[in-house]
Tab-separated table of C-alpha atoms and ligand atoms in Angstrom:
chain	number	residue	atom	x	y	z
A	460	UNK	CA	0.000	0.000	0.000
A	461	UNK	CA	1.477	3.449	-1.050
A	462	UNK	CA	-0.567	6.301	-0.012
A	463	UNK	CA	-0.764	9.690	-2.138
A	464	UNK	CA	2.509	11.021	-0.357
A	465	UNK	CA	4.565	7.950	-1.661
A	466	UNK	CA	4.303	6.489	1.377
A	467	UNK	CA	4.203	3.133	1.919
A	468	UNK	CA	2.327	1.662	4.729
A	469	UNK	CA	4.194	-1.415	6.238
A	470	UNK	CA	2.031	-1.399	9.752
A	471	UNK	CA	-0.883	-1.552	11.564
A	472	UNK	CA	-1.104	-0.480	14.970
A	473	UNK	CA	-4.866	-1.723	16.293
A	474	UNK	CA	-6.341	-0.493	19.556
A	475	UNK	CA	-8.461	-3.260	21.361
A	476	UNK	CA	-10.199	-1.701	24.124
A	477	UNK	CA	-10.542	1.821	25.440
A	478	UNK	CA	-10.893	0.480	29.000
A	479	UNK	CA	-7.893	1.005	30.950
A	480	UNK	CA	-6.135	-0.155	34.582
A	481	UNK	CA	-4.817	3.101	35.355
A	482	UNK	CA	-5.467	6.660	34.592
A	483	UNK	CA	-2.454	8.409	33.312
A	484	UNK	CA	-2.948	12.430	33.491
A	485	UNK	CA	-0.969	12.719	29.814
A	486	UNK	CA	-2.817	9.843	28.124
A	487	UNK	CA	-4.407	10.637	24.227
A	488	UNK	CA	-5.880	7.790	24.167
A	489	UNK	CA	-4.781	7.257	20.468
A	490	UNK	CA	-6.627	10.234	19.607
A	491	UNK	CA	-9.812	7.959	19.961
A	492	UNK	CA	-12.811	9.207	21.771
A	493	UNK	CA	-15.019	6.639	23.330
A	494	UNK	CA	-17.545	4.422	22.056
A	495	UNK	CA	-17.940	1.704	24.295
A	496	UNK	CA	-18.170	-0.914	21.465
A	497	UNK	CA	-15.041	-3.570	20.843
A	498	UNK	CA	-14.539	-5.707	17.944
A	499	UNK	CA	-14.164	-9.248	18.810
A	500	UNK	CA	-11.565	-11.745	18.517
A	501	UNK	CA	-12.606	-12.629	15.225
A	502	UNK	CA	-13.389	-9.276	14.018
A	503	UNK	CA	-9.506	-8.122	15.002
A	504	UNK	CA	-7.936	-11.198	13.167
A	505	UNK	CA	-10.575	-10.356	10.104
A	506	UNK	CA	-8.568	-6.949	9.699
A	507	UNK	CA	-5.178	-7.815	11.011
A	508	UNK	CA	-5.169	-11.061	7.985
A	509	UNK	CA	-6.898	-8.391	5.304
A	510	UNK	CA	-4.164	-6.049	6.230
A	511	UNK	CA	-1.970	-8.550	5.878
A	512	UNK	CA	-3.185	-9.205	2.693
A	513	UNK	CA	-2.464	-5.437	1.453
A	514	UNK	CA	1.299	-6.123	2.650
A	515	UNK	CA	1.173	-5.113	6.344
A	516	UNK	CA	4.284	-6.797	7.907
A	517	UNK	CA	4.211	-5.184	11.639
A	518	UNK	CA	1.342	-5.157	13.755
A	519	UNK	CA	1.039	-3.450	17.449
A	520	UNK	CA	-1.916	-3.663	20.033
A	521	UNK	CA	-2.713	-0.626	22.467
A	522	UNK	CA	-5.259	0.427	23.885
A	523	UNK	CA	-6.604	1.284	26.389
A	524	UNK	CA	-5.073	-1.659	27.886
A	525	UNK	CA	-4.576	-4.489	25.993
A	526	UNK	CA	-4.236	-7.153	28.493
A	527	UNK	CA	-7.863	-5.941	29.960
A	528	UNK	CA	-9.122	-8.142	26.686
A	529	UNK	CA	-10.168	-11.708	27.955
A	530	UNK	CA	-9.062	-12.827	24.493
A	531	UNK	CA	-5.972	-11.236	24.445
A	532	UNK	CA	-4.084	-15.294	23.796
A	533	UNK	CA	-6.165	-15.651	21.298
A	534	UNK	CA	-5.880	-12.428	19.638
A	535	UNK	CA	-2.004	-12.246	20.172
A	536	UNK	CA	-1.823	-16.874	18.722
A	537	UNK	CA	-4.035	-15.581	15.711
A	538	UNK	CA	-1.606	-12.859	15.062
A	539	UNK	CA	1.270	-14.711	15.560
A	540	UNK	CA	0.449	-17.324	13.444
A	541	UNK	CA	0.220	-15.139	10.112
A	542	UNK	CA	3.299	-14.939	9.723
A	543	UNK	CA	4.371	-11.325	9.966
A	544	UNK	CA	7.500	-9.805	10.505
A	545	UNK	CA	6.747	-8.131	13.633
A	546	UNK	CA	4.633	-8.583	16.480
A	547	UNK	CA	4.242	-6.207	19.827
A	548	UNK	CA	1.829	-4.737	22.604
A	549	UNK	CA	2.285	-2.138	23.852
A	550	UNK	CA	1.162	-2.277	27.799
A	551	UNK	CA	0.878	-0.590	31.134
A	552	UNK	CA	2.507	-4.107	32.630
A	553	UNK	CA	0.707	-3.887	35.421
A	554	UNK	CA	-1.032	-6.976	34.542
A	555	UNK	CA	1.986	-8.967	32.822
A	556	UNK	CA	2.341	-10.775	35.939
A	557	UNK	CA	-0.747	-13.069	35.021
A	558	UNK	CA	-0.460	-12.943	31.786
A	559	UNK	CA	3.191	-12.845	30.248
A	560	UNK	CA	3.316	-16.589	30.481
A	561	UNK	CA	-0.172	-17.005	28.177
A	562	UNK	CA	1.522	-14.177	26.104
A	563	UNK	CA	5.014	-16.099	25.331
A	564	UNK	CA	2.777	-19.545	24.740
A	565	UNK	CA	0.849	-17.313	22.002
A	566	UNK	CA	4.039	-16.438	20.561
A	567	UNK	CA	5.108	-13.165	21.681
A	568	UNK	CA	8.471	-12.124	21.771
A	569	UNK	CA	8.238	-8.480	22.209
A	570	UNK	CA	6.472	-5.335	24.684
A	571	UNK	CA	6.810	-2.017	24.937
A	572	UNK	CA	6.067	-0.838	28.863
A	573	UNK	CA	5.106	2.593	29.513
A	574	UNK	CA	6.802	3.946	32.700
A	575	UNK	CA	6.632	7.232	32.852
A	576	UNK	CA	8.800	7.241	36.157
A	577	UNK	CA	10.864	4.821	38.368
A	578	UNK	CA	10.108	6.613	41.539
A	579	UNK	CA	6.766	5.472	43.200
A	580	UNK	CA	5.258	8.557	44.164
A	581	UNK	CA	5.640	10.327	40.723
A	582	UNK	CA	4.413	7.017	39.199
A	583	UNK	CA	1.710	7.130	41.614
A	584	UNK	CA	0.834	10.447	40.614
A	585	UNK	CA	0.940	10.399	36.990
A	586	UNK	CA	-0.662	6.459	36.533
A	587	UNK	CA	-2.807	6.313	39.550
A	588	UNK	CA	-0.981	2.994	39.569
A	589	UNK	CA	1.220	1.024	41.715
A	590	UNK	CA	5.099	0.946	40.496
A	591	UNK	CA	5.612	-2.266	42.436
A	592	UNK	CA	2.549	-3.501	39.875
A	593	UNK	CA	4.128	-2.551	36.688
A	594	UNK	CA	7.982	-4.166	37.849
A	595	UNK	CA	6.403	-7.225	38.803
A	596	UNK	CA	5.014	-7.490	35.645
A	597	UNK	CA	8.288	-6.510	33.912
A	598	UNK	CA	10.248	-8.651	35.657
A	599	UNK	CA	8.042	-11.503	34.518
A	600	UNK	CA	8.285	-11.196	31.146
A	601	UNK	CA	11.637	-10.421	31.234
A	602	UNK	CA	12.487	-13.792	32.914
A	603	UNK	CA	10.268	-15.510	30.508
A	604	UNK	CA	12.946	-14.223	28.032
A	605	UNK	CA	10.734	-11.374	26.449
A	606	UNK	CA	12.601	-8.453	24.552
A	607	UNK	CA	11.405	-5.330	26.715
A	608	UNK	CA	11.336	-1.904	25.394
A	609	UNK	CA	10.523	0.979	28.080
A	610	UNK	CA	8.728	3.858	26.494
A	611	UNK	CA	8.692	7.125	28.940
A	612	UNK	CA	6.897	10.525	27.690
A	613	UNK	CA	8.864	12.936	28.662
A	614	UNK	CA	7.183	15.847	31.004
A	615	UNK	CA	8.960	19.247	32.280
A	616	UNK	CA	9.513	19.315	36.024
A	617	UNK	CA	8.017	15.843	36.365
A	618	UNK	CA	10.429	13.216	35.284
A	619	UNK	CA	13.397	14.890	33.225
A	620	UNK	CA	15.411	14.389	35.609
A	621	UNK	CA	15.077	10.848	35.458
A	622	UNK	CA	17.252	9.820	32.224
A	623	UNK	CA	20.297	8.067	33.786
A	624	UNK	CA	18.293	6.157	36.093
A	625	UNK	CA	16.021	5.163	33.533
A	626	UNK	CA	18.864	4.319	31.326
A	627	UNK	CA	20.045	2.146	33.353
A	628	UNK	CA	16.849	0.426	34.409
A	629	UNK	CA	16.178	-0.093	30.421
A	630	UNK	CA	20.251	-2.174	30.015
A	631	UNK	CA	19.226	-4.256	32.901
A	632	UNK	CA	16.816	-5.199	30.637
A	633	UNK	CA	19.251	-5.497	28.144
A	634	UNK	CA	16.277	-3.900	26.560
A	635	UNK	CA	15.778	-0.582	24.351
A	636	UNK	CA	14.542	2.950	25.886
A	637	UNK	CA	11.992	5.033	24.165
A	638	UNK	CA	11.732	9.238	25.327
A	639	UNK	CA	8.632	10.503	24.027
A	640	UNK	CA	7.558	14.111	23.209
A	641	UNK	CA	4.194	14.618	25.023
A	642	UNK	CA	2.018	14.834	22.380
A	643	UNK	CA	-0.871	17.460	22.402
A	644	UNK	CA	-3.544	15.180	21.740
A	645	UNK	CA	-7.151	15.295	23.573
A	646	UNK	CA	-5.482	17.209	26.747
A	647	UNK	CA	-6.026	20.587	28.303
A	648	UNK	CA	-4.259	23.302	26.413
A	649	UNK	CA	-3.049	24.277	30.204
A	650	UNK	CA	-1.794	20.934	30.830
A	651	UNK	CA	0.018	20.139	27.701
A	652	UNK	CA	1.403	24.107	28.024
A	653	UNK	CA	2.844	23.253	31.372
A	654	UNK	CA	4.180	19.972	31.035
A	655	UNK	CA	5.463	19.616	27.293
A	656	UNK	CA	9.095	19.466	27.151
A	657	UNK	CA	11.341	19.944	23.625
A	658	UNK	CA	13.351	16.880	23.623
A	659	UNK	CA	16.021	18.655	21.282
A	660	UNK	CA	18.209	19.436	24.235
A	661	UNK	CA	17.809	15.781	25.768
A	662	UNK	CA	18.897	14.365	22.133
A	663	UNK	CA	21.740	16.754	21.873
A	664	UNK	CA	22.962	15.446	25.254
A	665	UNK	CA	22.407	11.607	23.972
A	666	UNK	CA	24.081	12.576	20.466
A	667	UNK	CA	27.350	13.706	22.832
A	668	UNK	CA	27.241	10.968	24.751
A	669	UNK	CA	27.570	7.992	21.947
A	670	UNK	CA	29.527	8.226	18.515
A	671	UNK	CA	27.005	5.369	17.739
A	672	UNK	CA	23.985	6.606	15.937
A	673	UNK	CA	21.796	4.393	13.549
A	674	UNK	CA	19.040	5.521	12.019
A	675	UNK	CA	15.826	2.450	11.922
A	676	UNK	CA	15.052	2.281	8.187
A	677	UNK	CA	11.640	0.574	9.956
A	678	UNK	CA	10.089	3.326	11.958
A	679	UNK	CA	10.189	6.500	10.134
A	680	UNK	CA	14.071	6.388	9.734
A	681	UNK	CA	14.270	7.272	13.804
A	682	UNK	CA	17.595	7.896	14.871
A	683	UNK	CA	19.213	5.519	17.534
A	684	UNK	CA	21.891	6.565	20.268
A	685	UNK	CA	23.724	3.418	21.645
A	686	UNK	CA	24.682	4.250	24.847
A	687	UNK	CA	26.799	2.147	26.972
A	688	UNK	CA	25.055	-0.777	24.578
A	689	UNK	CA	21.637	0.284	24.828
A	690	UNK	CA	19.294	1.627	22.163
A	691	UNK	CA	17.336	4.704	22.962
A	692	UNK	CA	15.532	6.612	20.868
A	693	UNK	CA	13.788	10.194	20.754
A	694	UNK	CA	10.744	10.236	19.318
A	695	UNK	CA	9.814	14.363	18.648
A	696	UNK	CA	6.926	13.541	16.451
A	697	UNK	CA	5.608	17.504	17.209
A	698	UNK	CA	6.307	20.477	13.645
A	699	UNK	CA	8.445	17.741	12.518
A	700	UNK	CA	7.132	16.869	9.196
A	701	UNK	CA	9.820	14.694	8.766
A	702	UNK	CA	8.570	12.563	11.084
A	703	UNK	CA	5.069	12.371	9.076
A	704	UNK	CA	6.865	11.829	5.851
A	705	UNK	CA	8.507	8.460	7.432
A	706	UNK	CA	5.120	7.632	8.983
A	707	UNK	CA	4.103	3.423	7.870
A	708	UNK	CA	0.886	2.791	9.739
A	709	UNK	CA	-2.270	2.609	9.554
A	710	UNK	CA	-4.112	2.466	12.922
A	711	UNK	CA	-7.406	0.390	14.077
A	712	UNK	CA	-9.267	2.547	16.657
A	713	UNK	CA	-11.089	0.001	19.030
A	714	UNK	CA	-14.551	0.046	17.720
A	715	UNK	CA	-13.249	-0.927	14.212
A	716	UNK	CA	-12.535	2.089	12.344
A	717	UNK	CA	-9.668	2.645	10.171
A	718	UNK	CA	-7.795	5.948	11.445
A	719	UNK	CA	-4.941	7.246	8.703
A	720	UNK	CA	-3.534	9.331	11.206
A	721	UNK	CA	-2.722	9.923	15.124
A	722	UNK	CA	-3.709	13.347	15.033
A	723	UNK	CA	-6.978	13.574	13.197
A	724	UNK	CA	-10.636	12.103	13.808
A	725	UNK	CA	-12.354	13.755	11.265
A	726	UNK	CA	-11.365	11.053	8.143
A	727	UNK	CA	-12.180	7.373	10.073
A	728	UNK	CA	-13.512	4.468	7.863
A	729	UNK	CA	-15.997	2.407	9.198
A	730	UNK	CA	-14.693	-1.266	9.103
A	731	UNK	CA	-16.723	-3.054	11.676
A	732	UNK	CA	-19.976	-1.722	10.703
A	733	UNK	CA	-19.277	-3.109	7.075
A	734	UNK	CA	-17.994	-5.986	8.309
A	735	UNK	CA	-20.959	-6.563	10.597
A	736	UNK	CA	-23.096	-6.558	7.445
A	737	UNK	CA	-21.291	-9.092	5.928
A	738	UNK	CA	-18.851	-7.492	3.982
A	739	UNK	CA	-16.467	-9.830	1.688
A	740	UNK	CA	-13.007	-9.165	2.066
A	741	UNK	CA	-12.546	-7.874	-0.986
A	742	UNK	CA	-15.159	-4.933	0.242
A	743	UNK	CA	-12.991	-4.403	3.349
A	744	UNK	CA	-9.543	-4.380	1.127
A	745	UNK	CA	-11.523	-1.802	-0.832
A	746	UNK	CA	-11.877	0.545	2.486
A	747	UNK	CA	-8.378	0.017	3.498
A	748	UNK	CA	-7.455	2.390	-0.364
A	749	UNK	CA	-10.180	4.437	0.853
A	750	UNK	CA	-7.936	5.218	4.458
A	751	UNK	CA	-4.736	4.704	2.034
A	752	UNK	CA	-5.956	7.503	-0.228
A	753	UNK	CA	-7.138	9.729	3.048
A	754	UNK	CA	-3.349	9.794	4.461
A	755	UNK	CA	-1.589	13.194	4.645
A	756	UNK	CA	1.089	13.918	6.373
A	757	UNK	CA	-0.088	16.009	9.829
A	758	UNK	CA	3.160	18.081	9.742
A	759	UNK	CA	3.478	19.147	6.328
A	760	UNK	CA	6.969	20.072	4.734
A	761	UNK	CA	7.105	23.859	3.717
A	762	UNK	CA	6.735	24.322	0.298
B	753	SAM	N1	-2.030	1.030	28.131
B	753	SAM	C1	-1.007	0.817	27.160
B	753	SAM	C2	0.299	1.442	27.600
B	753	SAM	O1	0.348	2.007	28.702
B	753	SAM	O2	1.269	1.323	26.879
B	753	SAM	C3	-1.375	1.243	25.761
B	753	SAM	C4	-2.038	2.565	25.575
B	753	SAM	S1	-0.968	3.966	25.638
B	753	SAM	C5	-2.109	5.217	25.090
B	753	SAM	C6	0.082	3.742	24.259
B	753	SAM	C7	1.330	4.609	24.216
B	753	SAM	O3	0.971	5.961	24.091
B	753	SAM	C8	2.222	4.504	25.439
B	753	SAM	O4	3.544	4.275	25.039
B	753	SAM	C9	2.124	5.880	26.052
B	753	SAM	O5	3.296	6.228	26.718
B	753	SAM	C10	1.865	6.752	24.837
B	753	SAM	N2	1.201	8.019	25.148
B	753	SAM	C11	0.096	8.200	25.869
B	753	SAM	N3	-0.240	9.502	25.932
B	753	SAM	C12	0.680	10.174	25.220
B	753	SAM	C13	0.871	11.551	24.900
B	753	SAM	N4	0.038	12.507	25.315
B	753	SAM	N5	1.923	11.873	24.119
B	753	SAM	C14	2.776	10.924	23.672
B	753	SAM	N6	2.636	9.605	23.932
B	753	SAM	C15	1.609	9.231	24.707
C-alpha cells in the first residue's frame, strides 16, 4: 500500500479496548474518543489477515489496555500465526504478571512498557498505579525471556530528571529505551502548556554521549543513540514533518474504524460496521485504499 505522499504503509497499529487499569494524566488515548463498542476476537484477526493481505508486515496492540481483553491469547496466537514480521503490545505491565506466560505460549516475543517514572510517588501520581505492579510485571516477562522496550513521555519538572536512572533500568533489561515528546492530543491546552518538554536538548545530550547513531530504516528512519550498549531513541513527532513523511501505519481505533492518522478524527472508515453486514473481504480491502488515499502527512513540509 502506497498512499498519495509515496508512502508506503508497512504497519498496523490496532487499539483493542478503550478500558484502561490506570489513569495516566498525559494519556491521548490514540486520539480515539469513546464508544464503548469492541470488535471481537474474530473481528480483530478479520482486519489484522486483510491487512496482511495489502502487505502489512508489523502489527502493534494498544489500547486502552490491551491485556484488559479476555481474548488477548487468542488475539495475540491468531496474530502470531500469520506470519508477519513483527509482532508487539504495547502495555501498562501492570497486569503482565498473570499474563506474560499465556503471552510467550501465544508467541510473543516483544512489549513495549510505559513507565513514565521509576520513583513510586511520581508514578503514583501520573498512573494512579502502583510501580511495584508494573515491575512485577516486567520482571516476569523479562524472565520468561521477552525483549522489553521501556517507552517514557517525557514531562517538564516531572520526570526529566530521570534519564540516567532510567537508562540504566532499560540495560538491565538489556532492553531498548523510548523518550517521548508529550504529544498534544485530547489534553487541556493548560496541561500540555505546562508539562510539554522539547526533547532537542535531551537528544543533543544523547548525540554527545555515543559516537554510535543508527538511524531504523523501519520506523520512520528514527535515529538511535547506543549508549553504553543500549538503544534509545527520541521520538519528537511535534512540527516535525519529517517525522510524518517516514510515517508506515495505519491504525485500528477500538470500535473498528480505520484511522490514517494519530492526530486527526475527522477522516475514520468504518470497518466493523461493514464488516458486521457481511462485507467480503474484498469490500474491506476496498476501504483500506479508501484510508490509504485519506493519508496526509499532519506536519506538512514547507513548500
Ligand atoms: N495502556 C497501554 C500502555 O500504557 O502502553 C497502551 C495505551 S498507551 C495510550 C500507548 C502509548 O501511548 C504509550 O507508550 C504511552 O506512553 C503513549 N502516550 C500516551 N499519551 C501520550 C501523549 N500525550 N503523548 C505521547 N505519547 C503518549
Amino acid at each position: 500500500m502506497i498512499d498519495p505522499y509515496g508512502r508506503v504503509v508497512s504497519g498496523l497499529r490496532v487499539s483493542l479496548t478503550q478500558r484502561c487499569n490506570l489513569n495516566c494524566t498525559y494519556c491521548h488515548h490514540e486520539g480515539e474518543g469513546a464508544s464503548g463498542i469492541e470488535m471481537t476476537t474474530d473481528e480483530v484477526l478479520r482486519i489484522v489477515s486483510v491487512a496482511r493481505s495489502l502487505g502489512v508486515r508489523r502489527v502493534k496492540y494498544t489500547g486502552g489496555e490491551p491485556l484488559l481483553r479476555r481474548d488477548i491469547k487468542e488475539i495475540i496466537k491468531g496474530t502470531t500465526s500469520m506470519d508477519l514480521e513483527d509482532v508487539a503490545i504495547t502495555t501498562n505491565g501492570s497486569l503482565l504478571k498473570q499474563h506474560a506466560q499465556n503471552l510467550v505460549d501465544a508467541g510473543l516475543h516483544r512489549l513495549n512498557i510505559s513507565l513514565p517514572s521509576i520513583r513510586p510517588e511520581v508514578y503514583r501520581s501520573l498512573t494512579g498505579g502502583s510501580l511495584d505492579d508494573a515491575m512485577e510485571g516486567v520482571m516476569e516477562a523479562k524472565g520468561l525471556g521477552m525483549e522489553i522496550k521501556v517507552n517514557v513521555v517525557m514531562m517538564k519538572g516531572v520526570n526529566e530528571g530521570e534519564i540516567d536512572p532510567l537508562l540504566e533500568f532499560a540495560k538491565s533489561l538489556h532492553g531498548g529505551l523510548q523518550l517521548i515528546e508529550l504529544e498534544d492530543l485530547n489534553l487541556e491546552a493548560s496541561f500540555f502548556e505546562k508539562y510539554h518538554l522539547d526533547l532537542s536538548d535531551i537528544e543533543e545530550q544523547l548525540a554527545k554521549r555515543t559516537g554510535h547513531v543508527i538511524e531504523r530504516e523501519d520506523m520512520n528512519r528514527r535515529r538511535r543513540y547506543a549508549i553504553n550498549g543500549l538503544p534509545v531513541e527520541v521520538v519528537r513527532p511535534i512540527n516535525n514533518p519529517q517525522f510524518c513523511m517516514r510515517c508506515s501505519r495505519l491504525r485500528v481505533t477500538s470500535d473498528g474504524k480505520l484511522k490514517p492518522c494519530l492526530m486527526r478524527s475527522d477522516n475514520l472508515i468504518d470497518l466493523l460496521g461493514p464488516m458486521r453486514k457481511g462485507n467480503s473481504d474484498g469490500a474491506l480491502k476496498g476501504l483500506f485504499l479508501k484510508a490509504l488515499n485519506l493519508r496526509s502527512p499532519y506536519y506538512l513540509q514547507p513548500s
